Coordinates of C-alpha atoms in Angstrom, one line a residue:
Chain A
N1 CA -84.1 -54.2 39.7
A2 CA -81.3 -54.0 36.8
G3 CA -78.2 -55.9 38.4
V4 CA -75.3 -55.8 36.0
T5 CA -75.5 -53.8 32.9
Q6 CA -73.1 -53.8 30.2
T7 CA -72.8 -51.4 27.4
P8 CA -72.6 -52.0 24.6
K9 CA -74.2 -55.4 23.8
F10 CA -72.6 -56.2 20.2
R11 CA -69.5 -54.2 18.7
V12 CA -67.3 -54.9 15.5
L13 CA -64.0 -53.6 15.4
K14 CA -61.3 -53.0 13.0
T15 CA -57.9 -54.2 14.1
G16 CA -56.2 -51.4 15.8
Q17 CA -59.6 -49.4 16.9
S18 CA -59.9 -48.8 20.6
M19 CA -62.7 -48.8 22.4
T20 CA -64.1 -49.2 26.0
L21 CA -66.9 -51.6 27.7
L22 CA -69.0 -50.2 30.3
C23 CA -70.0 -52.1 33.5
A24 CA -72.5 -50.7 36.1
Q25 CA -73.8 -52.4 39.2
D26 CA -77.0 -51.0 41.2
M27 CA -76.5 -53.4 44.0
N28 CA -73.4 -51.5 46.1
H29 CA -70.9 -54.4 45.4
E30 CA -67.5 -53.9 46.0
Y31 CA -65.7 -56.6 44.1
M32 CA -66.3 -56.1 40.2
Y33 CA -64.6 -58.5 37.7
W34 CA -64.2 -58.7 33.8
Y35 CA -64.0 -61.9 32.3
R36 CA -64.0 -63.4 28.4
Q37 CA -65.6 -66.8 27.1
D38 CA -64.3 -68.5 24.2
P39 CA -65.2 -71.7 23.0
G40 CA -63.9 -74.2 24.8
M41 CA -61.8 -72.1 27.3
G42 CA -64.5 -71.3 29.9
L43 CA -64.6 -67.9 31.5
R44 CA -61.1 -66.7 31.7
L45 CA -60.5 -63.4 34.3
I46 CA -59.1 -60.6 32.7
H47 CA -59.4 -57.9 35.8
Y48 CA -60.5 -57.2 38.7
S49 CA -61.4 -54.8 41.3
V50 CA -62.1 -55.1 45.1
G51 CA -63.1 -51.6 45.4
E52 CA -63.0 -47.9 44.1
G53 CA -59.7 -47.1 42.6
T54 CA -58.5 -50.5 42.7
T55 CA -57.7 -52.9 39.7
A56 CA -55.9 -56.0 39.9
K57 CA -54.6 -58.3 36.8
G58 CA -56.2 -62.0 36.5
E59 CA -55.4 -64.3 33.9
V60 CA -55.5 -63.0 31.0
P61 CA -54.9 -59.1 31.1
D62 CA -52.6 -58.8 28.3
G63 CA -54.1 -56.0 25.4
Y64 CA -56.5 -54.6 28.0
N65 CA -56.6 -51.9 30.6
V66 CA -59.4 -51.2 33.3
S67 CA -60.4 -48.8 35.9
R68 CA -62.9 -48.2 38.8
L69 CA -63.0 -44.6 39.1
K70 CA -66.7 -45.0 40.3
K71 CA -68.1 -47.8 42.6
Q72 CA -71.0 -49.0 40.5
N73 CA -68.9 -48.8 37.4
F74 CA -66.0 -50.9 35.8
L75 CA -64.5 -50.0 32.4
L76 CA -63.0 -52.3 30.1
G77 CA -60.5 -50.7 27.5
L78 CA -59.3 -52.4 24.7
E79 CA -56.2 -50.0 23.1
S80 CA -55.3 -51.3 19.9
A81 CA -57.9 -54.4 18.9
A82 CA -56.3 -57.6 17.6
P83 CA -58.6 -60.7 16.1
S84 CA -57.9 -62.6 19.0
Q85 CA -59.7 -60.2 20.9
T86 CA -63.1 -61.6 19.4
S87 CA -64.8 -62.8 22.2
V88 CA -67.9 -62.7 24.3
Y89 CA -67.1 -60.3 27.5
F90 CA -68.8 -60.9 30.7
C91 CA -68.9 -58.4 33.6
A92 CA -70.0 -59.4 37.2
S93 CA -69.8 -58.3 40.8
R94 CA -70.4 -59.6 44.0
E95 CA -70.8 -57.8 47.5
I96 CA -68.1 -59.1 50.7
G97 CA -69.2 -59.0 54.5
R98 CA -71.8 -61.9 54.6
P99 CA -71.2 -65.3 54.9
A100 CA -73.3 -65.7 51.9
A101 CA -71.7 -63.0 49.7
N102 CA -69.9 -65.4 47.5
T103 CA -72.1 -65.4 44.7
I104 CA -70.8 -63.9 41.8
Y105 CA -73.7 -61.9 39.6
F106 CA -73.3 -61.4 35.8
G107 CA -74.1 -59.3 33.1
E108 CA -75.8 -59.9 29.7
G109 CA -72.5 -60.2 27.9
S110 CA -71.1 -58.1 25.3
W111 CA -70.5 -59.8 22.0
L112 CA -67.0 -58.1 20.6
T113 CA -65.8 -58.9 17.1
V114 CA -62.4 -57.6 15.6
V115 CA -61.7 -57.7 11.8
Chain B
G1 CA -53.1 -69.0 40.8
E2 CA -55.8 -71.5 41.0
N3 CA -56.6 -74.3 38.1
V4 CA -59.9 -75.7 37.4
E5 CA -60.5 -78.6 35.1
Q6 CA -64.1 -79.9 34.1
H7 CA -64.9 -83.2 32.1
P8 CA -67.0 -84.0 30.2
S9 CA -66.8 -81.0 27.6
T10 CA -69.9 -82.4 26.2
L11 CA -72.8 -85.1 28.0
S12 CA -75.5 -86.1 26.3
V13 CA -78.4 -88.2 28.2
Q14 CA -81.8 -89.4 28.0
E15 CA -84.9 -87.4 29.9
G16 CA -85.1 -88.9 33.0
D17 CA -81.8 -90.2 33.3
S18 CA -78.7 -88.6 35.4
A19 CA -76.4 -86.5 34.9
V20 CA -72.8 -86.3 36.5
I21 CA -70.2 -83.6 35.8
K22 CA -66.7 -83.5 37.6
C23 CA -64.2 -80.7 38.5
T24 CA -60.9 -80.7 40.0
Y25 CA -58.9 -77.9 41.4
S26 CA -55.2 -77.3 42.5
D27 CA -55.0 -75.0 45.2
S28 CA -55.8 -76.6 48.8
A29 CA -56.8 -73.2 50.1
S30 CA -59.9 -72.8 47.7
N31 CA -63.0 -73.1 50.0
Y32 CA -65.9 -71.9 48.0
F33 CA -67.0 -74.4 44.9
P34 CA -70.1 -72.5 42.7
W35 CA -71.8 -74.1 39.6
Y36 CA -73.2 -72.1 37.5
K37 CA -75.7 -72.7 34.1
Q38 CA -75.5 -70.7 31.0
E39 CA -78.4 -70.9 28.8
L40 CA -77.7 -70.1 24.9
G41 CA -77.2 -66.5 24.7
K42 CA -77.6 -66.0 28.2
R43 CA -75.3 -64.7 31.3
P44 CA -74.1 -67.6 33.8
Q45 CA -76.4 -67.9 36.8
L46 CA -75.7 -69.7 39.7
I47 CA -77.8 -73.0 40.5
I48 CA -76.0 -74.6 43.7
D49 CA -72.7 -74.0 45.6
I50 CA -71.1 -75.6 48.3
R51 CA -68.4 -74.9 51.0
S52 CA -65.3 -76.6 52.0
N53 CA -66.6 -77.3 55.3
V54 CA -69.6 -79.2 53.8
G55 CA -69.6 -82.5 52.0
E56 CA -72.8 -82.7 50.2
K57 CA -75.8 -80.1 49.4
K58 CA -78.7 -80.9 47.3
D59 CA -81.6 -78.7 45.7
Q60 CA -84.3 -80.6 44.5
R61 CA -83.1 -82.7 41.4
I62 CA -79.2 -80.9 41.7
A63 CA -76.6 -81.9 44.1
V64 CA -73.1 -81.1 44.8
T65 CA -70.2 -83.4 46.1
L66 CA -66.9 -82.4 47.5
N67 CA -63.8 -84.2 48.3
K68 CA -61.4 -81.9 49.8
T69 CA -58.5 -84.7 49.9
A70 CA -58.7 -85.2 46.5
K71 CA -59.9 -81.9 45.5
H72 CA -62.5 -82.7 43.3
F73 CA -66.0 -81.7 43.4
S74 CA -68.9 -82.9 41.2
L75 CA -72.6 -81.7 40.0
H76 CA -75.4 -84.2 39.8
I77 CA -78.6 -83.5 38.1
T78 CA -81.7 -86.8 38.4
E79 CA -84.4 -87.1 36.5
T80 CA -83.1 -84.7 33.7
Q81 CA -85.7 -82.6 31.5
P82 CA -85.0 -80.7 28.2
E83 CA -84.8 -77.7 29.9
D84 CA -81.7 -78.9 31.8
S85 CA -79.6 -78.6 28.2
A86 CA -77.4 -75.8 29.0
V87 CA -73.5 -75.1 29.6
Y88 CA -72.6 -75.6 33.2
F89 CA -69.7 -74.2 34.6
C90 CA -67.7 -75.1 37.9
A91 CA -65.6 -72.8 39.5
A92 CA -63.2 -72.3 42.7
Q93 CA -62.8 -69.4 44.6
Y94 CA -59.1 -68.6 45.1
G95 CA -57.5 -67.2 48.1
G96 CA -59.2 -68.7 51.1
P97 CA -62.2 -67.2 52.9
S98 CA -61.5 -63.7 52.1
G99 CA -60.0 -64.6 48.2
N100 CA -61.0 -61.9 45.2
Q101 CA -60.7 -64.4 42.2
F102 CA -62.9 -67.0 41.1
Y103 CA -61.7 -69.4 38.2
F104 CA -63.8 -71.5 36.1
G105 CA -63.5 -74.4 34.6
T106 CA -63.9 -75.0 30.6
G107 CA -67.6 -75.9 30.6
T108 CA -70.1 -78.6 30.2
S109 CA -72.6 -79.2 27.2
L110 CA -75.3 -80.9 28.4
T111 CA -77.6 -81.9 26.2
V112 CA -81.1 -83.5 27.2
I113 CA -82.8 -86.0 24.3
P114 CA -86.7 -85.9 25.1

């Protein structure tokens, strides 16, 4: 019962490098989200997807790109990492279609440091 | 988009006392309000939620109240225990019943002193 799985869990990048965070969910959820968590800022929505092949911008999308080529996977890309992108990144998912489908399930988080 | 404000940012209580965390939201179309608990180094996990057609919901020692007119909702924890120490986040589902986005408050760090 894996739920939402994120890889990698920890990563250190140099300014200007690129990387991709992978999120995988095995619950057949339609919606997937990427949040970043910074001290005193709570959880801020970066991008989200309402289904395979769709993506949309959230509150803080600049500097990030996403793709949802498969329903179970949601990738978050940093093309040219900046120190301001040092953060903890959480992927999340939820289903649709049932009255109780609002619950968001989070992954364990990915700690990213940009130096 | 939605704007969710949460207060206080930190809260310390003696074991056995009650704790109250308050949130306000801006979009009157928001209709679902969950609360998440995040222990140190762990993922946020849902502890209780409330829909806009309900004024109060209780689950053992935790309860949530919602005032739609004033656009605010609160988390109440009674008989606090050390294991309640964590960061708590409120959230609002933006965009009505089929809304896709959830906006979170900035979090409250609760410390329960034994």
